[in-house]
Amino acid sequence: MIILSIETSCDETAVAVLEAKGSFSGASFTVLGNALYSQAHLHAEYGGVYPNLAKREHQKNLAPLTREALHEAGFAAKGEKRTVAPTVLAHIREVEFQKDIQSFIEENATPPIDLIAVTKGPGLEPALWAGISFAETLAKVWGVPIIGVNHMEGHIVSALMKKESDNQFAFDAVRFPVLSLLISGGHTELVLMKEWFEYELIGKTRDDAVGEAFDKVARIIGLPYPGGPEIDRAAQRARERGDLHGISLPRPMIADRGSDFSFSGLKTAVLYLVRELAELSDIIKENIAWEFEEAVRDVLVEKTRRALEKTGAKTLVVGGGVSANRTIRMGLEALVEGAYPDVQLNYPDRTLTGDNAIMIGAAAYMRHTLAKTLPGSVKAQGSLSLAEA
Ligand code: KG4
Ligand code: ZN
């Protein structure tokens, strides 16, 4: 099955073409084409993602990126060209976007796609709609079924995929139940998957997401957006120097018996600390990054430990942008090696930690082959949860 997948939930516009085979734990994916454009630098001055700018950028980039991914897949010259009836575009308000979609379809050959997958949520609704209206128009004109995918499910699936070669991924034999620690810019949750796509929420953040806390703390100490990778690097420099100079931050809710998280107090603690300081030298900034990262790691590791204990999970997956963090990875590795040697710990491949369309195509394929979701029209759901995925 050939799948065209589209992701526009946040500030990455991503399009992939996958060839998918097999089912259940034996599924494998060949990435035939993959095109991604990150808008992060455009949002940097706002210190976070600005929804209407994200929408406009997605609208601008969807056609060129899809053309690129299809071209890479070798579908550029094959197939007939279609014309677009004006009624098909009537639901799209922006004239420029309408024109882009129309010329994209009319100038390119109809590709041999069997299924279109598009992120339906959670995320920024204007951004989600850009991807959905583009995908739905292609589906209509090309006569291809379309499936809406939960972005967080994409992150879980991406961690279960093992990279076999440059453009090939396959599922390892997945051992259920799977506990997922999802840590991204918009989400922080522990979710149990008892079998494919049957979820139970174990715990979630009551305020800021972990990635959001990284981004906000970075801003407070004067590091650019997105703050996660910046803090990761700054903390590494401090660790190499090796003296914290007495900086200490709280580990919110670490002793709480429940499974929820809270990160806004940690961010506020950094804010107060910085206010009290006479000057914010590079060394102090790096030390704050170091201590902040360790505070986050300690909380994530302890909550994950309790969740493993409570659920008896056989697999632990860590997904979302923050799963790229080295200190957090090492903390979770030490936990599993030390106390749960039988638990299989999975991360996404480095190329799949951030938002991408490969994970969306793979999740759609699994839902389709397991008949968990039927193709149909897609609606943007900004705060879609996994339970209603
Ligand atoms: O999953 P993702 O790409 O987008 C969302 O769905 O939110 O996650 C983005 C988040 C940002 O907050 C970014 O700062 C954070 O992931 N991030 C990191 C690292 N790389 C990205 N946080 C900590 N350490 C990193 N190395
Ligand atoms: Zn994400």
Short mmCIF file of C-alpha atoms and ligand atoms in Angstrom, two decimals:
data_model
loop_
_atom_site.label_atom_id
_atom_site.label_comp_id
_atom_site.label_asym_id
_atom_site.label_seq_id
_atom_site.Cartn_x
_atom_site.Cartn_y
_atom_site.Cartn_z
CA MET A 1 0.00 0.00 0.00
CA ILE A 2 1.31 3.45 -0.93
CA ILE A 3 0.46 6.19 1.56
CA LEU A 4 0.79 9.94 1.24
CA SER A 5 0.95 11.47 4.71
CA ILE A 6 0.70 15.08 5.82
CA GLU A 7 1.53 16.70 9.17
CA THR A 8 0.76 20.35 10.03
CA SER A 9 -0.22 20.34 13.71
CA CYS A 10 2.42 22.78 14.92
CA ASP A 11 5.36 24.52 13.26
CA GLU A 12 6.61 21.76 10.97
CA THR A 13 5.06 21.23 7.56
CA ALA A 14 5.84 17.63 6.63
CA VAL A 15 4.85 15.35 3.76
CA ALA A 16 5.91 11.75 3.25
CA VAL A 17 5.29 8.96 0.78
CA LEU A 18 5.51 5.49 2.35
CA GLU A 19 5.23 2.01 0.98
CA ALA A 20 3.77 -0.13 3.79
CA LYS A 21 3.61 -3.93 4.02
CA GLY A 22 2.54 -6.59 6.52
CA SER A 23 0.41 -6.18 9.61
CA PHE A 24 0.60 -6.20 13.41
CA SER A 25 4.15 -6.50 14.70
CA GLY A 26 5.41 -7.51 11.27
CA ALA A 27 4.61 -4.26 9.48
CA SER A 28 7.40 -2.55 7.59
CA PHE A 29 7.71 0.79 5.85
CA THR A 30 9.87 2.08 3.06
CA VAL A 31 10.14 5.84 2.92
CA LEU A 32 9.84 6.62 -0.79
CA GLY A 33 9.75 10.37 -0.32
CA ASN A 34 10.04 12.73 2.64
CA ALA A 35 9.92 16.52 2.67
CA LEU A 36 9.88 18.69 5.77
CA TYR A 37 10.07 22.40 6.42
CA SER A 38 10.49 23.72 9.94
CA GLN A 39 9.09 27.19 10.62
CA ALA A 40 10.71 27.33 14.07
CA HIS A 41 12.99 30.24 13.11
CA LEU A 42 9.96 32.31 12.04
CA HIS A 43 8.29 31.83 15.41
CA ALA A 44 11.50 32.50 17.34
CA GLU A 45 10.72 36.19 17.88
CA TYR A 46 7.39 35.28 19.54
CA GLY A 47 9.12 32.76 21.82
CA GLY A 48 6.53 30.15 20.82
CA VAL A 49 4.34 29.16 17.90
CA TYR A 50 2.08 31.89 16.54
CA PRO A 51 -1.01 30.08 15.16
CA ASN A 52 -1.96 32.31 12.22
CA LEU A 53 1.60 32.58 11.01
CA ALA A 54 1.85 28.79 11.24
CA LYS A 55 -1.32 28.42 9.17
CA ARG A 56 -0.12 30.77 6.44
CA GLU A 57 3.25 29.06 6.26
CA HIS A 58 1.66 25.60 6.05
CA GLN A 59 -0.61 26.82 3.25
CA LYS A 60 2.37 28.21 1.38
CA ASN A 61 4.56 25.14 1.80
CA LEU A 62 2.16 22.24 1.39
CA ALA A 63 2.10 22.16 -2.43
CA PRO A 64 5.88 22.53 -2.93
CA LEU A 65 6.67 19.93 -0.24
CA THR A 66 4.14 17.45 -1.63
CA ARG A 67 5.58 17.95 -5.10
CA GLU A 68 9.06 17.30 -3.66
CA ALA A 69 8.03 14.13 -1.78
CA LEU A 70 6.19 12.71 -4.81
CA HIS A 71 9.10 13.57 -7.06
CA GLU A 72 11.53 11.81 -4.73
CA ALA A 73 9.22 8.77 -4.77
CA GLY A 74 9.54 8.71 -8.56
CA PHE A 75 5.90 9.58 -9.17
CA ALA A 76 6.51 12.85 -10.96
CA ALA A 77 6.01 11.74 -14.53
CA LYS A 78 3.66 8.81 -14.18
CA GLY A 79 -0.13 8.97 -14.47
CA GLU A 80 -2.63 11.34 -15.99
CA LYS A 81 -3.27 14.93 -15.00
CA ARG A 82 -6.59 15.95 -13.47
CA THR A 83 -8.53 19.18 -13.65
CA VAL A 84 -10.05 20.66 -10.54
CA ALA A 85 -13.72 21.63 -10.49
CA PRO A 86 -14.21 24.98 -8.68
CA THR A 87 -16.75 23.40 -6.30
CA VAL A 88 -14.00 21.17 -4.91
CA LEU A 89 -12.12 24.27 -3.76
CA ALA A 90 -15.15 26.22 -2.55
CA HIS A 91 -14.54 25.39 1.14
CA ILE A 92 -11.08 26.98 1.07
CA ARG A 93 -11.32 30.64 1.98
CA GLU A 94 -7.85 31.85 1.05
CA VAL A 95 -7.56 32.61 -2.67
CA GLU A 96 -3.79 32.07 -2.77
CA PHE A 97 -4.13 28.65 -1.15
CA GLN A 98 -6.91 27.72 -3.60
CA LYS A 99 -4.71 28.67 -6.56
CA ASP A 100 -1.74 26.74 -5.17
CA ILE A 101 -3.79 23.58 -4.73
CA GLN A 102 -5.36 23.92 -8.15
CA SER A 103 -2.08 24.40 -9.98
CA PHE A 104 -0.43 21.64 -7.94
CA ILE A 105 -3.10 19.13 -9.02
CA GLU A 106 -3.38 20.31 -12.60
CA GLU A 107 0.37 20.48 -13.24
CA ASN A 108 1.31 17.14 -11.67
CA ALA A 109 0.50 13.61 -12.71
CA THR A 110 -1.96 11.73 -10.49
CA PRO A 111 0.29 9.54 -8.31
CA PRO A 112 -0.43 5.86 -7.53
CA ILE A 113 -1.48 6.58 -3.94
CA ASP A 114 -3.78 4.13 -2.10
CA LEU A 115 -4.42 6.14 1.06
CA ILE A 116 -3.96 9.71 2.29
CA ALA A 117 -3.19 10.23 5.98
CA VAL A 118 -3.42 13.62 7.67
CA THR A 119 -2.99 14.78 11.25
CA LYS A 120 -6.39 15.74 12.73
CA GLY A 121 -5.21 16.74 16.23
CA PRO A 122 -4.15 17.57 18.82
CA GLY A 123 -2.49 20.80 17.76
CA LEU A 124 -3.23 24.34 16.64
CA GLU A 125 -6.59 24.26 14.87
CA PRO A 126 -5.78 26.79 12.11
CA ALA A 127 -2.59 24.84 11.39
CA LEU A 128 -4.42 21.50 11.39
CA TRP A 129 -7.06 22.84 9.00
CA ALA A 130 -4.39 23.82 6.47
CA GLY A 131 -3.19 20.21 6.22
CA ILE A 132 -6.68 18.76 6.30
CA SER A 133 -8.15 20.97 3.58
CA PHE A 134 -5.15 20.28 1.36
CA ALA A 135 -5.34 16.51 1.98
CA GLU A 136 -9.12 16.37 1.51
CA THR A 137 -8.94 18.19 -1.80
CA LEU A 138 -6.29 15.77 -3.11
CA ALA A 139 -8.36 12.82 -1.85
CA LYS A 140 -11.45 14.08 -3.65
CA VAL A 141 -9.79 14.89 -6.95
CA TRP A 142 -7.64 11.76 -7.04
CA GLY A 143 -10.43 9.52 -5.69
CA VAL A 144 -8.33 8.20 -2.80
CA PRO A 145 -9.58 7.34 0.75
CA ILE A 146 -8.42 9.60 3.58
CA ILE A 147 -7.78 8.88 7.27
CA GLY A 148 -7.29 11.42 10.09
CA VAL A 149 -4.49 10.55 12.52
CA ASN A 150 -3.92 11.49 16.15
CA HIS A 151 -0.55 13.25 16.33
CA MET A 152 0.33 11.69 19.71
CA GLU A 153 -0.39 8.24 18.34
CA GLY A 154 2.10 9.12 15.62
CA HIS A 155 4.72 9.80 18.31
CA ILE A 156 3.99 6.42 19.97
CA VAL A 157 4.19 4.57 16.65
CA SER A 158 7.44 6.35 15.76
CA ALA A 159 9.05 4.95 18.91
CA LEU A 160 7.94 1.41 18.05
CA MET A 161 9.51 1.60 14.59
CA LYS A 162 13.04 0.34 14.25
CA LYS A 163 15.28 1.79 11.60
CA GLU A 164 16.54 -1.02 9.37
CA SER A 165 18.33 1.04 6.77
CA ASP A 166 18.39 4.63 5.57
CA ASN A 167 14.83 4.59 4.31
CA GLN A 168 13.37 1.48 5.92
CA PHE A 169 11.58 1.00 9.21
CA ALA A 170 9.86 -2.03 10.76
CA PHE A 171 8.09 -2.83 13.98
CA ASP A 172 9.95 -5.00 16.42
CA ALA A 173 7.81 -7.73 17.94
CA VAL A 174 5.76 -5.37 20.14
CA ARG A 175 5.21 -6.66 23.67
CA PHE A 176 2.03 -5.36 25.28
CA PRO A 177 1.12 -3.60 27.44
CA VAL A 178 3.12 -0.64 26.17
CA LEU A 179 3.60 2.32 28.50
CA SER A 180 4.26 5.56 26.60
CA LEU A 181 5.88 8.60 28.11
CA LEU A 182 4.89 11.34 25.68
CA ILE A 183 6.87 14.51 26.09
CA SER A 184 6.50 17.26 23.54
CA GLY A 185 5.90 20.98 23.25
CA GLY A 186 2.18 20.63 23.81
CA HIS A 187 1.86 17.39 25.78
CA THR A 188 3.17 15.50 28.74
CA GLU A 189 1.45 12.27 29.52
CA LEU A 190 1.87 8.66 30.54
CA VAL A 191 -0.42 6.44 28.50
CA LEU A 192 -0.89 2.69 28.59
CA MET A 193 -1.62 0.86 25.34
CA LYS A 194 -3.00 -2.57 26.25
CA GLU A 195 -3.17 -3.67 22.66
CA TRP A 196 -2.84 -1.72 19.42
CA PHE A 197 -4.60 1.61 19.88
CA GLU A 198 -6.52 0.73 23.08
CA TYR A 199 -5.49 3.45 25.52
CA GLU A 200 -5.68 4.18 29.20
CA LEU A 201 -4.44 7.54 30.46
CA ILE A 202 -2.20 7.02 33.50
CA GLY A 203 -1.16 10.61 34.18
CA LYS A 204 -0.72 13.99 32.54
CA THR A 205 0.54 17.46 33.23
CA ARG A 206 -1.76 19.75 35.15
CA ASP A 207 -0.21 22.85 33.59
CA ASP A 208 2.79 23.26 31.26
CA ALA A 209 4.04 20.50 28.98
CA VAL A 210 7.70 19.52 29.45
CA GLY A 211 8.74 20.96 26.08
CA GLU A 212 6.87 24.15 26.90
CA ALA A 213 8.80 24.38 30.20
CA PHE A 214 12.07 23.92 28.31
CA ASP A 215 11.05 26.67 25.88
CA LYS A 216 9.93 29.07 28.62
CA VAL A 217 12.99 28.51 30.80
CA ALA A 218 15.21 29.03 27.77
CA ARG A 219 13.47 32.34 27.17
CA ILE A 220 13.91 33.40 30.82
CA ILE A 221 17.65 32.77 30.67
CA GLY A 222 17.96 34.38 27.25
CA LEU A 223 18.34 31.35 24.97
CA PRO A 224 16.52 31.26 21.62
CA TYR A 225 13.40 29.27 20.65
CA PRO A 226 13.04 26.29 20.47
CA GLY A 227 14.63 26.10 23.88
CA GLY A 228 14.90 22.33 24.32
CA PRO A 229 17.98 21.72 22.19
CA GLU A 230 19.56 24.96 23.52
CA ILE A 231 19.14 23.88 27.14
CA ASP A 232 20.38 20.40 26.27
CA ARG A 233 23.63 21.91 24.91
CA ALA A 234 24.05 24.53 27.66
CA ALA A 235 23.54 21.88 30.37
CA GLN A 236 26.14 19.69 28.69
CA ARG A 237 28.71 22.50 28.85
CA ALA A 238 27.96 23.07 32.55
CA ARG A 239 28.23 19.37 33.29
CA GLU A 240 31.64 19.25 31.64
CA ARG A 241 32.77 22.11 33.90
CA GLY A 242 31.24 20.35 36.86
CA ASP A 243 30.35 22.94 39.53
CA LEU A 244 26.70 23.97 40.07
CA HIS A 245 27.64 26.88 42.41
CA GLY A 246 24.80 25.98 44.74
CA ILE A 247 21.96 26.43 42.25
CA SER A 248 19.04 24.25 43.22
CA LEU A 249 15.51 23.88 41.84
CA PRO A 250 12.43 21.99 43.05
CA ARG A 251 11.24 18.62 41.70
CA PRO A 252 7.49 19.37 41.51
CA MET A 253 5.12 16.62 42.60
CA ILE A 254 7.89 14.06 42.81
CA ALA A 255 6.65 12.77 46.17
CA ASP A 256 3.01 12.90 45.13
CA ARG A 257 1.56 9.40 44.89
CA GLY A 258 -0.52 10.19 41.82
CA SER A 259 0.78 10.03 38.28
CA ASP A 260 0.18 13.63 37.23
CA PHE A 261 2.92 16.15 36.49
CA SER A 262 3.28 19.87 37.02
CA PHE A 263 6.00 21.98 35.46
CA SER A 264 4.84 25.56 35.79
CA GLY A 265 6.21 25.86 39.35
CA LEU A 266 9.62 24.80 38.13
CA LYS A 267 9.54 27.49 35.45
CA THR A 268 8.48 30.06 38.07
CA ALA A 269 11.31 28.93 40.34
CA VAL A 270 13.76 29.69 37.52
CA LEU A 271 12.13 33.08 37.01
CA TYR A 272 12.56 34.00 40.71
CA LEU A 273 16.10 32.70 40.76
CA VAL A 274 17.02 34.86 37.76
CA ARG A 275 15.33 37.93 39.32
CA GLU A 276 17.42 37.55 42.46
CA LEU A 277 20.68 37.32 40.58
CA ALA A 278 22.71 40.46 40.14
CA GLU A 279 23.92 39.30 36.75
CA LEU A 280 23.21 36.40 34.46
CA SER A 281 26.59 35.26 33.20
CA ASP A 282 26.96 32.46 30.65
CA ILE A 283 28.23 30.19 33.40
CA ILE A 284 25.16 30.82 35.57
CA LYS A 285 22.86 30.35 32.58
CA GLU A 286 24.47 27.01 31.83
CA ASN A 287 24.25 25.96 35.45
CA ILE A 288 20.55 26.81 35.54
CA ALA A 289 20.07 24.76 32.36
CA TRP A 290 21.92 21.87 34.01
CA GLU A 291 19.89 21.92 37.22
CA PHE A 292 16.61 22.47 35.35
CA GLU A 293 17.28 19.50 33.11
CA GLU A 294 18.09 17.30 36.10
CA ALA A 295 14.95 18.43 37.94
CA VAL A 296 12.83 17.50 34.90
CA ARG A 297 14.65 14.20 34.51
CA ASP A 298 14.15 13.29 38.17
CA VAL A 299 10.41 13.92 37.99
CA LEU A 300 9.97 12.06 34.70
CA VAL A 301 12.00 9.07 35.90
CA GLU A 302 10.16 8.80 39.22
CA LYS A 303 6.69 9.10 37.66
CA THR A 304 7.64 6.57 34.99
CA ARG A 305 8.97 4.19 37.66
CA ARG A 306 5.67 4.31 39.49
CA ALA A 307 3.70 3.83 36.30
CA LEU A 308 5.81 0.78 35.35
CA GLU A 309 5.22 -0.64 38.81
CA LYS A 310 1.50 0.00 38.68
CA THR A 311 0.83 -1.22 35.14
CA GLY A 312 3.29 -4.08 34.75
CA ALA A 313 4.08 -2.76 31.26
CA LYS A 314 6.43 -4.91 29.17
CA THR A 315 7.49 -2.11 26.84
CA LEU A 316 8.31 1.51 27.64
CA VAL A 317 8.30 3.96 24.77
CA VAL A 318 9.35 7.57 24.95
CA GLY A 319 8.05 9.85 22.23
CA GLY A 320 7.72 13.53 21.31
CA GLY A 321 10.30 16.23 20.68
CA VAL A 322 11.73 16.18 24.23
CA SER A 323 12.61 12.49 23.82
CA ALA A 324 15.71 13.76 22.00
CA ASN A 325 17.08 15.00 25.35
CA ARG A 326 20.21 13.06 26.34
CA THR A 327 19.93 13.51 30.10
CA ILE A 328 16.32 12.32 30.12
CA ARG A 329 17.24 9.35 27.94
CA MET A 330 20.08 8.39 30.26
CA GLY A 331 17.84 8.68 33.32
CA LEU A 332 15.22 6.38 31.80
CA GLU A 333 17.87 3.92 30.62
CA ALA A 334 19.31 3.73 34.13
CA LEU A 335 15.83 3.16 35.57
CA VAL A 336 15.05 0.29 33.21
CA GLU A 337 18.49 -1.34 33.48
CA GLY A 338 18.53 -1.09 37.26
CA ALA A 339 14.98 -1.99 38.24
CA TYR A 340 13.10 -3.34 35.17
CA PRO A 341 15.60 -5.32 33.07
CA ASP A 342 12.76 -7.24 31.36
CA VAL A 343 11.10 -4.09 30.10
CA GLN A 344 11.97 -3.19 26.52
CA LEU A 345 12.82 0.52 26.24
CA ASN A 346 12.17 2.13 22.85
CA TYR A 347 12.93 5.59 21.53
CA PRO A 348 12.20 6.92 18.10
CA ASP A 349 15.11 6.99 15.73
CA ARG A 350 16.84 10.42 15.83
CA THR A 351 15.23 11.30 12.51
CA LEU A 352 11.75 10.69 13.95
CA THR A 353 11.83 12.37 17.39
CA GLY A 354 10.48 15.70 16.19
CA ASP A 355 7.26 16.20 14.26
CA ASN A 356 7.30 14.38 10.93
CA ALA A 357 4.92 12.84 8.40
CA ILE A 358 6.47 9.35 8.44
CA MET A 359 4.95 8.62 11.85
CA ILE A 360 1.55 9.86 10.63
CA GLY A 361 1.62 7.57 7.60
CA ALA A 362 2.74 4.60 9.71
CA ALA A 363 0.00 5.16 12.32
CA ALA A 364 -2.63 5.50 9.56
CA TYR A 365 -1.45 2.26 7.98
CA MET A 366 -1.73 0.36 11.27
CA ARG A 367 -5.20 1.75 11.95
CA HIS A 368 -6.27 0.90 8.42
CA THR A 369 -4.93 -2.68 8.39
CA LEU A 370 -6.30 -3.37 11.88
CA ALA A 371 -9.61 -1.81 10.76
CA LYS A 372 -9.55 0.48 13.80
CA THR A 373 -10.42 3.50 11.70
CA LEU A 374 -12.44 3.70 8.53
CA PRO A 375 -11.62 6.30 5.91
CA GLY A 376 -13.96 9.27 5.88
CA SER A 377 -14.03 13.01 6.15
CA VAL A 378 -11.62 14.57 8.64
CA LYS A 379 -12.21 17.35 11.16
CA ALA A 380 -9.52 19.32 13.01
CA GLN A 381 -9.66 18.64 16.75
CA GLY A 382 -7.24 20.90 18.59
CA SER A 383 -7.47 19.10 21.90
CA LEU A 384 -8.05 15.57 20.68
CA SER A 385 -7.05 13.01 23.32
CA LEU A 386 -5.72 9.52 22.74
CA ALA A 387 -8.82 7.98 24.27
CA GLU A 388 -10.89 9.43 21.41
CA ALA A 389 -8.17 8.84 18.81
O1 KG4 B 1 7.03 16.82 19.33
P1 KG4 B 1 7.56 18.17 18.99
O2 KG4 B 1 8.53 18.30 17.85
O3 KG4 B 1 6.38 19.16 18.69
C1 KG4 B 1 5.18 19.11 19.41
O4 KG4 B 1 4.31 18.26 19.05
O5 KG4 B 1 5.10 19.88 20.39
O6 KG4 B 1 8.22 18.76 20.32
C2 KG4 B 1 8.79 20.04 20.35
C3 KG4 B 1 9.39 20.30 21.72
C4 KG4 B 1 9.85 21.73 21.90
O7 KG4 B 1 9.33 22.23 23.11
C5 KG4 B 1 11.37 21.60 21.95
O8 KG4 B 1 11.98 22.60 22.73
C6 KG4 B 1 11.52 20.23 22.57
O9 KG4 B 1 10.53 19.46 21.95
N1 KG4 B 1 12.86 19.62 22.33
C7 KG4 B 1 13.71 19.29 23.31
C8 KG4 B 1 14.90 18.79 22.68
N2 KG4 B 1 14.69 18.83 21.32
C9 KG4 B 1 13.43 19.34 21.14
N3 KG4 B 1 13.62 19.40 24.65
C10 KG4 B 1 14.67 19.00 25.39
N4 KG4 B 1 15.83 18.53 24.87
C11 KG4 B 1 15.99 18.40 23.52
N5 KG4 B 1 17.13 17.93 23.03
ZN ZN B 2 4.75 16.41 18.25
#
